[in-house]
Amino acid sequence: MSAAQDEEERARVVEILAPVAVDSTYSYLAPAAMRLSPGDSVTAPLGRREAYGVVWSIDGDSGPGGNLKTVSARLDRPPLAQKLRSFIDWLARYTLTPRGMALRLATRAAEDAGPETPRMLYRATGDVPERLTPTRARVLKAAEGGVAFTKKALAEAAACSLGVIDALVDEGALEGIAGPPQPIAPPLDPLFAAPALEPAQQDAADALKASLSPRAFKPFLLEGVTGSGKTEVYFEAIAQALEAGGQALVMMPEIALTTQFLERFADRFGEKPAEWHSGVGARKRARIWRGCATGDVRVVVGARSALFLPFSDLRLIVVDEEHEGAYKQDDGVSYHARDMAVVRARMEEATIVLASATPSIETRVNAMRGRYGYLRLDSRARARLMPTLEAIDMRKEGPPRGRWIAPRLALAVGETIARGEQALLFLNRRGYAPLTVCRTCGHRFRCENCDAWLVEHRFRRALMCHHCGHIERRPHACPECGAEDSLAACGPGVERLAEEAATLFPDARMLVLSSDFPGGADRLRRELDEIAKGAFDIVIGTQLVAKGHNFPFLTLVGVIDADLGLGSGDPRAAERTFQLLNQVTGRAGRGDKPGHALIQTFHPAHPVIAALLSGDAEKFYEQEIAIRERAGLPPFGRLAALIVSAKDAAMAETHARALARTAHELPPSPRYRVAAPGAWPEQDEIALLGPAEAPIALIRGRYRFRLLAKGPRSADMQAFLCDMLAAGPKERGGVRVQIDVDPQNFS
DNA sequence: AGCACGCCGACT
DNA sequence: GTCGGCGTGCTC
């Protein structure tokens, strides 16, 4: 046997990472002839099955030594680039996730992405089936002329189901032929319709374009009020990335909002970008995945998971609405997609743009401190006016008892609809009333699972828990004292508000929008279109109405309870309220019609409300940053978070309860105190937040750590916590701990 | 994540 | 007597 043959036949040891919940790679033998390189996809025996895996390195030295299994096959997939593999390793370390699970985020679409199967086209053979029904005749008529159609096109042309086509194929009247490969993504033209920008937009666009030419990691905050034209600005950056031959990724917090965006994109670049979210089918995802790796797909618009696509030359990432909480993933691998996008941009040496009208505090601090480039669009584009904001002091001019719309707001609504314009009444509370009490004995209806108040939904005649989804029937008599007709609804929800508005404006066309809107997403979309056409005079809604949609007839926004949410004990309460109210009031006024917002509040002097009213975001951020600085909250101090991962809500609840016991059973120590349940902790206190933050309990102190436990092992956890608080972070069987790592500090 | 093993409750 | 629930543990 020659040396060359020997070399060919010798097996090499390769380290393979499988997309399963394992942190380490496994060693396998691979024939040298297989010529595996890092990044290649393979199948290999794992346990009792054949598993997908990715070659992580060659000639590794870990593993049990000897007795290695052999790689079964090398798969026809573009290799995972080193940059993506490093990102996966980094993310796994940062999120304390097994690397296999992090890999899975990137390869789920690829696992079932076999070689491209050509799209089948069908044409008539000339044979006539034995039973020629009218439907069949229509199909054959549509298919005549020898041209081949897709199954779907034929079915549409003949107005029949796909089954009819199948039957005709079976009987030989139609034949299937392999069609030409479909282009994965139509080419985009960076010069298709370059718009004329306002000077401020042009400056921002120029800054982004300049950052894209020498390839380097550059983060930006693009801050601009609603309507200031942020999208047009980053479109120019995308155009630049395209011209440079690279790729761009645009991340969106919610897929529901992308329809309008895709159209705007097509208006600018001639074609739509590739779309990536859970609603896209497996086949299409597989093609986009491959297209990203080959470079055929140039721009992807997607949800969180798009961050893990195997781009071959990623030059630009845009995170739109960067402050949105939807970027946080809490089940499975938990990560903040905005932060991870910054890390990926760093690894890809790409430009990243975080865009928002109301940036998160941490992003704004990063921009103010010069870590991020800071691009601001201070006014609305094309002379659209900012809405005027006014407070209605509910202590002085509130409505009578049992009513929620103040006289001045009612007057304004009346005038608005009389002019043929739209009014929006905003109340961030679903249902009819947030609390039901018995007037006889004072009994309050609480959820049996989570102790929260049950919200009355009069439309459904039910009491619902908004935390866990528990539903019960609304009884006639008090379950405590048995009194009949003694139950009273306390406080307003959107349903109750609608009832009041209907008595005030009996002739107005009215629509109530909340996330439990009956009829599903399709009906919701249709109703939103109707609103945009002016089919309603008054819209009553929860935060659903705050986002994304254009309401051209809307000129008045009434905020029913601006204080709602400010007293929740959530450390982000002020920030979230400011962002939400800013967005909602920003809906008012389109084109030449000025907008007005009336804000009902009991605390017009509250810093958040005052900053909102003055339109001075600067002031708000200064205040909030100062508060955080004093309290040592992020991004200045460190937040220690104890996070229990759980399969479902019930398990999370069990864990949270075990944690609550544990925290309250901790021995007294000068190092810490236990905070009141549900309250935000003082320095060195341990806190367990309520179900709103479940399954997360928070511990504040010197360390940020996450506890990943498999079951509610209270004793273990207690021992662990004691150790932790006494001695600092460490590893302990099944439970891993890590000192805080700031993703921006990554090195 | 899969997939098996293993130990307790209600059925053919 | 088995079927089957999901808790626990392992995968080169």
PDB file of C-alpha atoms (C1' of nucleotides) in Angstrom, chain A residues 26-27 45-47 64 69, chain C residues 6-12:
ATOM      1  CA  TYR A  26     -18.183  15.118  20.478  1.00  0.00           C
ATOM      2  CA  SER A  27     -15.218  13.421  18.816  1.00  0.00           C
ATOM      3  CA  PRO A  45     -24.664   8.476  15.041  1.00  0.00           C
ATOM      4  CA  LEU A  46     -25.698  10.050  18.332  1.00  0.00           C
ATOM      5  CA  GLY A  47     -27.252   7.814  20.925  1.00  0.00           C
ATOM      6  CA  PRO A  64     -13.488   9.617  25.835  1.00  0.00           C
ATOM      7  CA  LYS A  69     -17.967   6.339  16.259  1.00  0.00           C
TER       8      LYS A  69
ATOM      9  C1'  DC C   6     -43.425  12.165  32.872  1.00  0.00           C
ATOM     10  C1'  DG C   7     -39.015  12.716  36.107  1.00  0.00           C
ATOM     11  C1'  DT C   8     -34.038  11.636  35.317  1.00  0.00           C
ATOM     12  C1'  DG C   9     -30.035  10.842  32.737  1.00  0.00           C
ATOM     13  C1'  DC C  10     -27.090  10.210  28.572  1.00  0.00           C
ATOM     14  C1'  DT C  11     -25.556  11.000  23.949  1.00  0.00           C
ATOM     15  C1'  DC C  12     -18.424  10.719  21.072  1.00  0.00           C
TER      16       DC C  12
END
